[in-house]
Coordinates of C-alpha atoms and ligand atoms in Angstrom, one line a residue:
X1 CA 53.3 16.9 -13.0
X2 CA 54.7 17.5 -16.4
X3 CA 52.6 17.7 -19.6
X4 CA 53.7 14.2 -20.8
X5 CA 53.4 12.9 -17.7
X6 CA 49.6 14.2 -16.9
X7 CA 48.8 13.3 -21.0
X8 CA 49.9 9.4 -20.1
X9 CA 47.7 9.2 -17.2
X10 CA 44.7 10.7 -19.0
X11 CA 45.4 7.8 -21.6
X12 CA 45.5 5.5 -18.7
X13 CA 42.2 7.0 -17.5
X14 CA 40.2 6.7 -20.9
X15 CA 41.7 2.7 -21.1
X16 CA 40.0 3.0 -17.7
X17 CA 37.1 3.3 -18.5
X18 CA 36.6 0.3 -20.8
X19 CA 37.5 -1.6 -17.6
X20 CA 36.1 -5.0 -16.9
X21 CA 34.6 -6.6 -13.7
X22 CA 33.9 -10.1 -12.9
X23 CA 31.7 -10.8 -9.6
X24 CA 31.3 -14.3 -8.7
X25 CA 28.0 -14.8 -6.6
X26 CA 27.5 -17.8 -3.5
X27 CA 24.8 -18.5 -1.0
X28 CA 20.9 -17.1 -1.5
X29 CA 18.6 -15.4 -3.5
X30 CA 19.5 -12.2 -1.3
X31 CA 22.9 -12.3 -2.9
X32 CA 21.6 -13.1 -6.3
X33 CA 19.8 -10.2 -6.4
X34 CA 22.4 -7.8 -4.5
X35 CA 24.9 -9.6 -7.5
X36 CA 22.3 -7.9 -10.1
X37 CA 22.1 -4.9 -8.7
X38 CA 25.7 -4.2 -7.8
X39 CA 26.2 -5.2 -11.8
X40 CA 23.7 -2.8 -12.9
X41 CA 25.6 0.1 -10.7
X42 CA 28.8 -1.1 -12.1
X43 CA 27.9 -0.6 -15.3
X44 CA 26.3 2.4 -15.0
X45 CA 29.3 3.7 -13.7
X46 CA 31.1 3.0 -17.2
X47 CA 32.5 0.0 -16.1
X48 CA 32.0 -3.3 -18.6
X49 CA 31.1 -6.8 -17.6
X50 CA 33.0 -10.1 -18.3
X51 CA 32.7 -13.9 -17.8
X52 CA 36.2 -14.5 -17.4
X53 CA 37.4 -14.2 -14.8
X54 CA 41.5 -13.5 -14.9
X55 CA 40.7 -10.8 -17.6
X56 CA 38.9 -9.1 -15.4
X57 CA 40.0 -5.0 -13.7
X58 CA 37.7 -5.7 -10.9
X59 CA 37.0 -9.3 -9.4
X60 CA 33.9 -9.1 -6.6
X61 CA 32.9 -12.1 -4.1
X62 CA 29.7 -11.6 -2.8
X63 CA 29.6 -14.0 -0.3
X64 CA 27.8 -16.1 2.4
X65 CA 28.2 -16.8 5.6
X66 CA 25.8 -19.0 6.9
X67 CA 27.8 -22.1 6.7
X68 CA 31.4 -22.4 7.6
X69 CA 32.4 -24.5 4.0
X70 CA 30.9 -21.6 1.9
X71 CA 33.3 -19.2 3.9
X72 CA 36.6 -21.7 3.3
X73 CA 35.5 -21.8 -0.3
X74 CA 35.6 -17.7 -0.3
X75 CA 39.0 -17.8 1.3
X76 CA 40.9 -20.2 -0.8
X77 CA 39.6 -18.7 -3.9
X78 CA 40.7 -15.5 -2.5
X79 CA 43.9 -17.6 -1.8
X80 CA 44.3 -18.5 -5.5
X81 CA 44.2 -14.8 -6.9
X82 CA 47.5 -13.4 -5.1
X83 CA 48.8 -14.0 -9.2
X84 CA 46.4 -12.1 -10.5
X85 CA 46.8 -9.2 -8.1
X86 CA 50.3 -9.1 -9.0
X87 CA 49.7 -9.2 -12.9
X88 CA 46.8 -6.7 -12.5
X89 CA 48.7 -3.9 -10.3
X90 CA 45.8 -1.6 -11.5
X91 CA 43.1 -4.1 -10.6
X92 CA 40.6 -4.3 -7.3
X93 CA 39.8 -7.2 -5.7
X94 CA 36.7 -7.2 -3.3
X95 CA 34.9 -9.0 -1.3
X96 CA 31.2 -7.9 -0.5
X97 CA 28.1 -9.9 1.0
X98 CA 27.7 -11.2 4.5
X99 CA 31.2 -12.4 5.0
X100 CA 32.0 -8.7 4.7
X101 CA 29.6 -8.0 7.6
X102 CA 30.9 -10.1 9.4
X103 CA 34.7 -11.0 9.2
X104 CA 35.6 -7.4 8.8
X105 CA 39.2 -6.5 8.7
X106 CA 39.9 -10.0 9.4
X107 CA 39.5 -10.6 5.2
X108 CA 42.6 -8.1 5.1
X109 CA 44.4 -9.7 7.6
X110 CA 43.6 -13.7 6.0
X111 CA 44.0 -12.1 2.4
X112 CA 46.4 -8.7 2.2
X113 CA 46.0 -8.6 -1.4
X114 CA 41.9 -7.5 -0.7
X115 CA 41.4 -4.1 -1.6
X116 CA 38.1 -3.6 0.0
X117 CA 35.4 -5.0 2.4
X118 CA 32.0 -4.0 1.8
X119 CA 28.9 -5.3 3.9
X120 CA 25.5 -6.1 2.4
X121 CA 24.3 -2.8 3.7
X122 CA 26.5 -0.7 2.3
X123 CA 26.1 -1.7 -1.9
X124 CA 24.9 1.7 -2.8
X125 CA 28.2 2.8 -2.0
X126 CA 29.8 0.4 -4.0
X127 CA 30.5 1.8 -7.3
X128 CA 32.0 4.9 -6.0
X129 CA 34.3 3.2 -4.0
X130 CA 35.3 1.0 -7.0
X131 CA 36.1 3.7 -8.7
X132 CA 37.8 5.5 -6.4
X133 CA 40.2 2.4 -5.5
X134 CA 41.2 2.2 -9.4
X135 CA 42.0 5.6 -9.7
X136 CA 44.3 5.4 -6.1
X137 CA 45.9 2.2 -7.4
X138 CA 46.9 3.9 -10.6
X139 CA 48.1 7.4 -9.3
X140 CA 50.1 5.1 -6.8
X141 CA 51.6 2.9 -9.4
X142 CA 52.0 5.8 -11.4
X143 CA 54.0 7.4 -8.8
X144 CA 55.8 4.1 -8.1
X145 CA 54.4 3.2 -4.7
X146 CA 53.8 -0.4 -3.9
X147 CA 51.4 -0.1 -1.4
X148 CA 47.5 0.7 -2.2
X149 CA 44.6 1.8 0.6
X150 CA 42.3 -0.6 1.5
X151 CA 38.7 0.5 1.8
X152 CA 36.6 -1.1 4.7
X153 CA 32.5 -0.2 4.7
X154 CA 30.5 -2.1 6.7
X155 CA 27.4 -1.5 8.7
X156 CA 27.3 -1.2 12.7
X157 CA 27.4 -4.0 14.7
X158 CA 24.0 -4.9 16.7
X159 CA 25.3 -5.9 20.0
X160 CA 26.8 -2.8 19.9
X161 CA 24.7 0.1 19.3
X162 CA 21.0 1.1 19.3
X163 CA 18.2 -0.3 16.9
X164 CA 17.5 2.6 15.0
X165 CA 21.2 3.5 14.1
X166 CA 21.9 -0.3 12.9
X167 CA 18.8 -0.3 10.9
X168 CA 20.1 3.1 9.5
X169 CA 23.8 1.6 9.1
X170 CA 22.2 -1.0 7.0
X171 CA 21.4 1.1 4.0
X172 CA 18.2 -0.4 1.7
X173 CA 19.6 -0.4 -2.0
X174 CA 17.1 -1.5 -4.9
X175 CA 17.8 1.1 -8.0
X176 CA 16.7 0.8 -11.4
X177 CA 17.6 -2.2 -12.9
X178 CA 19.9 -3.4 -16.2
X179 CA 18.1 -6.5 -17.6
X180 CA 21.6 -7.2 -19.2
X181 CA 22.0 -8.0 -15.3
X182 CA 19.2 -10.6 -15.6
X183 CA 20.0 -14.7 -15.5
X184 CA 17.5 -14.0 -18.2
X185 CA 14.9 -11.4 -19.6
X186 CA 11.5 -13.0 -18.4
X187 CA 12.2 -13.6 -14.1
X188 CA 13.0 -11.4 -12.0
X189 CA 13.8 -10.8 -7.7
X190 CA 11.7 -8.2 -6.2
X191 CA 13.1 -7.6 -2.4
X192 CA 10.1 -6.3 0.0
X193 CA 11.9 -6.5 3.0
X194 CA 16.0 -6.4 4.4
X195 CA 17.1 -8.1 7.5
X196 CA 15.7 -10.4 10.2
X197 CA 14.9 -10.3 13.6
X198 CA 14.3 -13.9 14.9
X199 CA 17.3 -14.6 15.8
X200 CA 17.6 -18.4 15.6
X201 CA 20.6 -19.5 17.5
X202 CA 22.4 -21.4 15.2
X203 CA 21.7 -18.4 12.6
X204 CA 24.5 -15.7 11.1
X205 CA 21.7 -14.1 9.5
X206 CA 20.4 -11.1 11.9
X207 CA 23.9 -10.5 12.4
X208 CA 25.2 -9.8 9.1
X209 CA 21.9 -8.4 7.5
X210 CA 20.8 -6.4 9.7
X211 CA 17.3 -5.6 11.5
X212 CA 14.0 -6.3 9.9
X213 CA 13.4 -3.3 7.3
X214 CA 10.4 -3.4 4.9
X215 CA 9.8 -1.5 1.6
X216 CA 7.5 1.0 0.7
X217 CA 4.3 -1.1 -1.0
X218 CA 4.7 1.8 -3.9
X219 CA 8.2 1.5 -4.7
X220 CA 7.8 -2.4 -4.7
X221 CA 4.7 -2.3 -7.4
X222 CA 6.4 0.5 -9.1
X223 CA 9.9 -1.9 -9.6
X224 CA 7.2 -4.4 -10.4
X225 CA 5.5 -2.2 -13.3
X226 CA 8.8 -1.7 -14.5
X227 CA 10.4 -4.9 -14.8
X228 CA 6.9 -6.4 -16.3
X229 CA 7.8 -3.8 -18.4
X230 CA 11.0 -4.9 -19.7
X231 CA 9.2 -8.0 -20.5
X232 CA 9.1 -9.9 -17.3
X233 CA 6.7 -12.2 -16.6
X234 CA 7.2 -14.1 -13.3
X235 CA 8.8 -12.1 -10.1
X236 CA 9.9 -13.7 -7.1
X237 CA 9.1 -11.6 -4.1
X238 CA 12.2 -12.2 -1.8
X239 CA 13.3 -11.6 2.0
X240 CA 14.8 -13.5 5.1
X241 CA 10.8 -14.1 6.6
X242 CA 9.4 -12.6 3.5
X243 CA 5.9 -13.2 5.3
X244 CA 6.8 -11.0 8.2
X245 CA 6.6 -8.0 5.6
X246 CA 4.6 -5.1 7.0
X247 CA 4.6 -1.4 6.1
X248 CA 2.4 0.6 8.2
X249 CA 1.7 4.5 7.0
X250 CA -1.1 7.0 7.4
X251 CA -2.5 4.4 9.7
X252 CA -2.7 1.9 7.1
X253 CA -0.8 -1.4 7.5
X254 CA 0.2 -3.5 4.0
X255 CA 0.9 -7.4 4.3
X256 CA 2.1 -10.0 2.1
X257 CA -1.4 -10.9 1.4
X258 CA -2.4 -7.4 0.3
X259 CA 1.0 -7.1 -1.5
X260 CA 0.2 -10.2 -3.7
X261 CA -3.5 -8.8 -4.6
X262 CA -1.9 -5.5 -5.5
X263 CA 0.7 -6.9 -7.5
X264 CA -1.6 -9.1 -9.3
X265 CA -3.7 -6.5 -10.6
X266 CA -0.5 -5.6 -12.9
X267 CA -1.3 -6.7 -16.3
X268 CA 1.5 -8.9 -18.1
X269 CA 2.5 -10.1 -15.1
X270 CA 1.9 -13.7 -15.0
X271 CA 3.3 -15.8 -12.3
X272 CA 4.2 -14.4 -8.9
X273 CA 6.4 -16.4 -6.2
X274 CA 7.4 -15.3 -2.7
X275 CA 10.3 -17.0 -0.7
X276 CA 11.5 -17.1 2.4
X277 CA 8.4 -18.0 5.1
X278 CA 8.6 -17.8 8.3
X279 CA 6.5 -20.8 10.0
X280 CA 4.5 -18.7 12.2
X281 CA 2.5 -15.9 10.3
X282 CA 1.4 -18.0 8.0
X283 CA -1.7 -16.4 8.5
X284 CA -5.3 -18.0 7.0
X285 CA -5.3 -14.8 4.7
X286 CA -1.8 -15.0 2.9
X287 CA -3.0 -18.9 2.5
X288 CA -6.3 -17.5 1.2
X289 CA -4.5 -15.1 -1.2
X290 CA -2.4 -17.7 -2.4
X291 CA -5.4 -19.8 -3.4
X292 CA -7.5 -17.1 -5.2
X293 CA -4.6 -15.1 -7.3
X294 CA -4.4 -17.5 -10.4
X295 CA -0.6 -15.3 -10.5
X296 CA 0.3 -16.3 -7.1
X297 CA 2.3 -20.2 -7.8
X298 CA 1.1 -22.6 -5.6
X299 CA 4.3 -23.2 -3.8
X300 CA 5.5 -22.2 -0.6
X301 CA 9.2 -23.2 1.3
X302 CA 8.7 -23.0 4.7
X303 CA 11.8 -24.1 6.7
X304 CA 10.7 -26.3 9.6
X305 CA 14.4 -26.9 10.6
X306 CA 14.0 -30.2 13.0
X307 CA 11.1 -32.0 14.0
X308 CA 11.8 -32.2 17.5
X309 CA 10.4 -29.5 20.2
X310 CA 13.1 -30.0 22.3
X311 CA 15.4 -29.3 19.4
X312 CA 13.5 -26.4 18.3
X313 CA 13.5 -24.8 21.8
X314 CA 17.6 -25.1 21.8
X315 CA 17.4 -23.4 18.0
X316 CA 14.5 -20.8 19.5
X317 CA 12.6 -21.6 16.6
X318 CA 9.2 -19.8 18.9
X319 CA 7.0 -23.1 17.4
X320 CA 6.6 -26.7 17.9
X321 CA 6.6 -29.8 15.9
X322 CA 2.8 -29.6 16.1
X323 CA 2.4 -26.0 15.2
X324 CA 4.4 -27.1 12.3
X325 CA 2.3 -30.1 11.5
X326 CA -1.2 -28.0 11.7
X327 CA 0.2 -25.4 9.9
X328 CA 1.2 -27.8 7.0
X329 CA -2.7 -29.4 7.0
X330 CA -3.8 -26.2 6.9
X331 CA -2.1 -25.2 4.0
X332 CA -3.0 -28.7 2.1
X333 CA -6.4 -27.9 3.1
X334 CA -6.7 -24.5 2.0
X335 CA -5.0 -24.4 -1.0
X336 CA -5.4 -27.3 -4.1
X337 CA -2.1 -28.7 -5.8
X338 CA -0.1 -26.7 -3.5
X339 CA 3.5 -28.1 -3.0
X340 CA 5.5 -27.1 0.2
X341 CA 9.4 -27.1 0.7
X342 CA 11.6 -26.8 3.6
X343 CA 15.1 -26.5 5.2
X344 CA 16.2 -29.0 7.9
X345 CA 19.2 -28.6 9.8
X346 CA 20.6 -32.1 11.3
X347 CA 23.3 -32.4 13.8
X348 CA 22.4 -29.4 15.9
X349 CA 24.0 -29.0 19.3
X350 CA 23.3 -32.2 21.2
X351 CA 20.7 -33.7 19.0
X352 CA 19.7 -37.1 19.8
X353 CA 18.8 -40.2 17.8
X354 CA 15.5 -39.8 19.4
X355 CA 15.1 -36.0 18.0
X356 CA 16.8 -37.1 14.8
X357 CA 13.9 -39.5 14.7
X358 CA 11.4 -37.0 15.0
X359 CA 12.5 -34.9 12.4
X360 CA 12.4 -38.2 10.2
X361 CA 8.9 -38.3 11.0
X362 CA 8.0 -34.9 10.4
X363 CA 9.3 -35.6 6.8
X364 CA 7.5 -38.4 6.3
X365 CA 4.2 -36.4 7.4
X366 CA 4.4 -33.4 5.3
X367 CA 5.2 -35.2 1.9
X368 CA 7.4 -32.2 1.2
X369 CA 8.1 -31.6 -2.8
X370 CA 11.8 -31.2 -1.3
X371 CA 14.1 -30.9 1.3
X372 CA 17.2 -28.7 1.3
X373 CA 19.2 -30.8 4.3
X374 CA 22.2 -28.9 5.9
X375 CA 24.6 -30.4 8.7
X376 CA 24.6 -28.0 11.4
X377 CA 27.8 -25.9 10.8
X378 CA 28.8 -23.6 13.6
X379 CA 29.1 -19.7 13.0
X380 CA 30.9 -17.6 15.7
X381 CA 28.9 -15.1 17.1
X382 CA 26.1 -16.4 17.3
X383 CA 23.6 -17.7 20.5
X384 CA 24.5 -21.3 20.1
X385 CA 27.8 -20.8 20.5
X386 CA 27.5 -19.6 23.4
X387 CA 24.6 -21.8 24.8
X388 CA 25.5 -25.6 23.7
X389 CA 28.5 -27.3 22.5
X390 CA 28.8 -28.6 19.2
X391 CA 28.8 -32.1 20.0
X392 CA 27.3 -34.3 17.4
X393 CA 30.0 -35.8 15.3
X394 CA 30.5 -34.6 11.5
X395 CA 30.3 -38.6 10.9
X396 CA 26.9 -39.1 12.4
X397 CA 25.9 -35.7 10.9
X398 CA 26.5 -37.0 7.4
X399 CA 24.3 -40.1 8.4
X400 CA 21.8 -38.5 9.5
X401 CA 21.7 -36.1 6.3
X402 CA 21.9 -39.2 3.9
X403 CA 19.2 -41.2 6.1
X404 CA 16.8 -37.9 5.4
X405 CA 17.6 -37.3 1.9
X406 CA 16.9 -40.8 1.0
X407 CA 13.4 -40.2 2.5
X408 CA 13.4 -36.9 1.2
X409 CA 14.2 -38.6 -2.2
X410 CA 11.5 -41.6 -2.2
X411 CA 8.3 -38.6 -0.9
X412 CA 9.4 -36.6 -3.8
X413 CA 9.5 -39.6 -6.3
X414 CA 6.0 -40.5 -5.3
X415 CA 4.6 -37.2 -5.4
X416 CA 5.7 -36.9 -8.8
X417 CA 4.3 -39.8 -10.1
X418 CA 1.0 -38.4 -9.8
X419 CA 1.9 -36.2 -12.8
X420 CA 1.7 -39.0 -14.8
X421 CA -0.7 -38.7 -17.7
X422 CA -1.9 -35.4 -16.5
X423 CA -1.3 -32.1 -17.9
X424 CA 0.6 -29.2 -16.9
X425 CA 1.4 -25.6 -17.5
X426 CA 4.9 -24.2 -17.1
X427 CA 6.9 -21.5 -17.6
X428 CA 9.9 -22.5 -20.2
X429 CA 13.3 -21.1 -18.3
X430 CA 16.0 -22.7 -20.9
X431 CA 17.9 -25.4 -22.5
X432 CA 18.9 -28.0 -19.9
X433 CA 22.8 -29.5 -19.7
X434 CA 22.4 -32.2 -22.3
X435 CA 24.2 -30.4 -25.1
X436 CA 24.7 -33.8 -26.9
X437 CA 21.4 -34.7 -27.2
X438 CA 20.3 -32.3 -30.5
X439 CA 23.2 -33.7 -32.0
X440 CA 21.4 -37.3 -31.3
X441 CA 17.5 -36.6 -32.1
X442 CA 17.8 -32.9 -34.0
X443 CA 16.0 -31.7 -31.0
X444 CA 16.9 -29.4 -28.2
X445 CA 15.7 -30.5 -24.1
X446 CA 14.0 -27.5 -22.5
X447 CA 12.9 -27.4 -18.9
X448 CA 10.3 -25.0 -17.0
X449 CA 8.4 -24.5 -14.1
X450 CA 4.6 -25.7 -13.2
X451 CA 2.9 -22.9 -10.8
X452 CA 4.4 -25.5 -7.5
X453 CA 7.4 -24.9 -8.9
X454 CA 8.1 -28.6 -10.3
X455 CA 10.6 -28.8 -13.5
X456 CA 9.6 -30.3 -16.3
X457 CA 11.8 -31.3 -19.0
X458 CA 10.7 -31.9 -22.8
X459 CA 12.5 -31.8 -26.4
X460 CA 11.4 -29.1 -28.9
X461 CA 13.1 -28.3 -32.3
X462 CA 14.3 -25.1 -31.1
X463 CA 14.2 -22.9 -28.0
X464 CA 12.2 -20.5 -29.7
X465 CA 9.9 -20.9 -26.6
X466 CA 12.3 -20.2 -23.7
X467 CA 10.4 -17.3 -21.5
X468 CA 6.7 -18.7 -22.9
X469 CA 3.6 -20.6 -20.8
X470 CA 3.6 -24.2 -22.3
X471 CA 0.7 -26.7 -21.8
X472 CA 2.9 -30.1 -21.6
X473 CA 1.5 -33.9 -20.5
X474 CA 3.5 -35.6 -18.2
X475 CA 4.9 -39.0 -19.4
X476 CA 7.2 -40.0 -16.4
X477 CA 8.8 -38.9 -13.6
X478 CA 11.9 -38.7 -11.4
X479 CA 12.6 -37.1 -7.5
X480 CA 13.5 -33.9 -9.3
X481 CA 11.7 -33.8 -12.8
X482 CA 8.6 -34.9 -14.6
X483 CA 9.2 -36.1 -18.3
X484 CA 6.9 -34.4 -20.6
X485 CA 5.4 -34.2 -24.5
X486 CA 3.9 -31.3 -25.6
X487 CA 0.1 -32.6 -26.5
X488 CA 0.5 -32.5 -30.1
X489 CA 2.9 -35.6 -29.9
X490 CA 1.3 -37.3 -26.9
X491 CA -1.2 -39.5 -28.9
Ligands
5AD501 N1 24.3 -24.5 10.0 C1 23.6 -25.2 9.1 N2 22.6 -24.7 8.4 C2 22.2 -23.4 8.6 N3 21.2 -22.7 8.1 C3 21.2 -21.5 8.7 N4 22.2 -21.4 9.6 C4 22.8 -22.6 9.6 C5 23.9 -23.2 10.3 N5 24.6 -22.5 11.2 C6 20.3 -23.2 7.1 C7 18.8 -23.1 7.6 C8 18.3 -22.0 6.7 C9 19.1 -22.1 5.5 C10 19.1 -20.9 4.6 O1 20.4 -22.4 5.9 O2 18.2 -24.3 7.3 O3 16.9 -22.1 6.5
SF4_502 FE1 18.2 -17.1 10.1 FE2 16.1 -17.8 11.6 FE3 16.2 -15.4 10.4 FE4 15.9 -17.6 8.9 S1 14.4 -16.8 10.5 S2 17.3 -15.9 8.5 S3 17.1 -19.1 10.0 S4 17.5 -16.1 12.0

């Protein structure tokens, strides 16, 4: 290389290293997190982050794969940015998350212009490889080749090979955190544990995350300590059956429950959340936690899925509608105020009016807070493929979500009334969509959080108390919000 030559691309290089990345996150909390902590590596790395999009150097999907929609989304945005690959010869576009696990070099093959693959198991690895794939695109374009190497990491498949070396393949990644990163300065997601190993049949999720893998109890209070802090004051313990965590050591076994009594002892830490439960191991002592720890929010989504045990066995859900139900009473009997979510699935492989019917009734007996109601959508590769055909029509699975959400919608109005003329304490998160309204009344609409995770909207004269604990009394209510006045201007 000559002198001028090797001086041009060391000025390419430093412009390099001002170079932006975008990464546009779908599906769970899992990926919301990974989406922090792949933007923290990113710019540790030297690399800067951007809202917008098309100016972007490095444009990142990290995906989800649970449902088919949320994959087609992926693919025809992918679809859309053939332009921008070809204005941005320098730039990388990538696609990371569980539709990396699992569709592979398939992602090359729907979308050439991908520059690299990379499963939810392999994000540690993910800054180097960045990097590395600028500096091949630009010695390549430098030297006038067209063609770019694709990069492909991805953890081993679990049909394929033995537990131990999957669980290895899937590589635990939680580093030190930039609360740039951060939706905001005041919450953050703790993960305890990686994977899951129930294996529901209609589920993606063992698959493309991996086996069951908890944390250390130490490195989870120490991230704790540190994030309190940075100045945060509610964490959300996350993981796929976050109350299947267990870390045994020096013949010593940690839970959840003794998790949340550690973690509470942590001073500035005021609210801690958990999410996702599994419905069996909901054991009388995580209940009994949750109840004593003023920290611990009284809110727990537990996923019953259907209400039928005939459905249920097809889904190999390992419970009935009855366990369900007694779990549920006990929970209501344990713990005051508590509110309970769930996800249902409707339309699974040959689900009858009759099951439909029970899942309705299930609904109607827990009084949920809310639902999250999915049509069953389904995901090659997994059991229920193989075991029953997909038979319900989409038409009568849109029915039968709309029947349940209008139930869903009516349990949740009522159970919000009861906030009426009562008082509440929440966690202020930010200024709510209606922009217009300071523009009408001077104010600004905030909403929070109470401890079961209700939001509460209110109007203040500034946001000067976004991340603060609010006493507020509830004036009205609605299937997704209570109203609310702070005291001073409830008389
Ligand atoms: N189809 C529809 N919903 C699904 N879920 C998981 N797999 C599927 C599927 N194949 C739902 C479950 C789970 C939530 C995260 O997504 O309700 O709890
Ligand atoms: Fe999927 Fe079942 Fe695991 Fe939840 S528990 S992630 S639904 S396999």
């Amino acid at each position: 290389m000559t002198d001028e030559a090797e001086r041009e691309l060391s000025n390419t290089l430093c412009v390099l290293q001002m170079q932006k990345f975008y990464i546009e996150t779908v599906g769970c909390q899992m990926n919301v997190l990974d989406s922090e902590l792949v933007h923290s590596g990113l710019v540790q790395s030297g690399l800067v982050p951007t809202t917008d999009r098309y100016n972007a150097d490095v444009i990142l999907f990290n995906t989800c794969s649970v449902r088919q929609h949320a994959e087609d989304k992926i693919y025809s945005a992918l679809g859309r940015l053939k332009h921008w690959t070809m204005l941005k010869p320098y730039g990388v576009l990538g696609v990371i998350g569980c539709m990396a696990q699992k569709d592979q070099k398939t992602i090359f093959q729907r979308a050439p212009h991908v520059d690299l693959v990379l499963g939810p198991g392999q994000l540690e690895l993910l800054p180097e490889t960045v990097h590395q794939l600028l500096d091949e695109k630009l010695q390549r374009n430098y030297a006038g080749q067209q063609e770019s190497g694709k990069k492909l990491l991805v953890s081993l498949k679990r049909q394929e090979h033995r537990h131990t070396e999957v669980a290895e393949s899937f590589r635990l990644f939680d580093p030190v955190r930039n609360p740039e990163a951060r939706l905001n300065r005041f919450q953050a997601m703790v993960r305890i544990m990686f994977g899951c190993d129930k294996f529901c049949t209609y589920c993606i999720v063992p698959s493309v995350r991996g086996p069951e893998q908890s944390r250390p109890p130490q490195e989870i209070l120490e991230e704790i300590r540190a994030l309190v802090g940075q100045g945060v004051v509610e964490i959300t313990l996350i993981g796929q059956t976050v109350n299947s965590y267990r870390y045994s050591t020096g013949g010593k076994t940690t839970r959840l429950a003794d998790l949340l009594y550690q973690a509470s002892d942590i001073d500035g830490l005021r609210r801690l959340c958990f999410v996702t439960n599994y419905p069996r191991g909901m054991d009388n002592d995580l209940l009994q936690a949750v109840r004593d720890l003023p920290k611990v929010a009284k809110h727990l989504h537990i996923p019953a899925q259907s209400g039928s045990d005939t459905v249920l066995q097809r889904m190999k859900r390992n419970y009935t509608a009855t366990d369900y139900r007694e779990l549920v009473d006990r929970i209501y009997s344990t713990i005051p105020n508590v509110s309970i979510t769930c996800d249902l699935i409707v339309g699974f492989c040959g689900e009858t009016d009759e099951e439909f019917q029970q899942t309705v009734e299930l609904v109607q007996y827990c009084r949920f807070k809310n639902s999250f109601i999915f049509k069953y959508s389904e995901r090659p590769g997994t059991k229920s493929v193989k075991l029953y055909p997909d038979d319900v029509p989409e038409s009568v699975k849109k029915i039968r979500n709309n029947v349940l959400l209008e139930i869903q919608d009516k349990i949740a109005l009522e159970q919000n009334k009861r906030f009426i003329g009562t008082t509440v304490e929440i966690l202020v998160e930010g200024i709510t969509k209606q922009f217009n309204k300071q523009f009408e009344t001077g104010n600004v609409q905030l909403s929070g959080r109470t401890s079961c995770d209700r939001i509460v909207v209110f109007d203040m004269p500034d946001n000067r108390s976004i991340g603060q604990f609010l006493k507020l009394n509830i004036y009205d209510a609605a299937p997704f919000t209570l109203f609310a006045r702070l005291p001073e201007y409830s008389k």
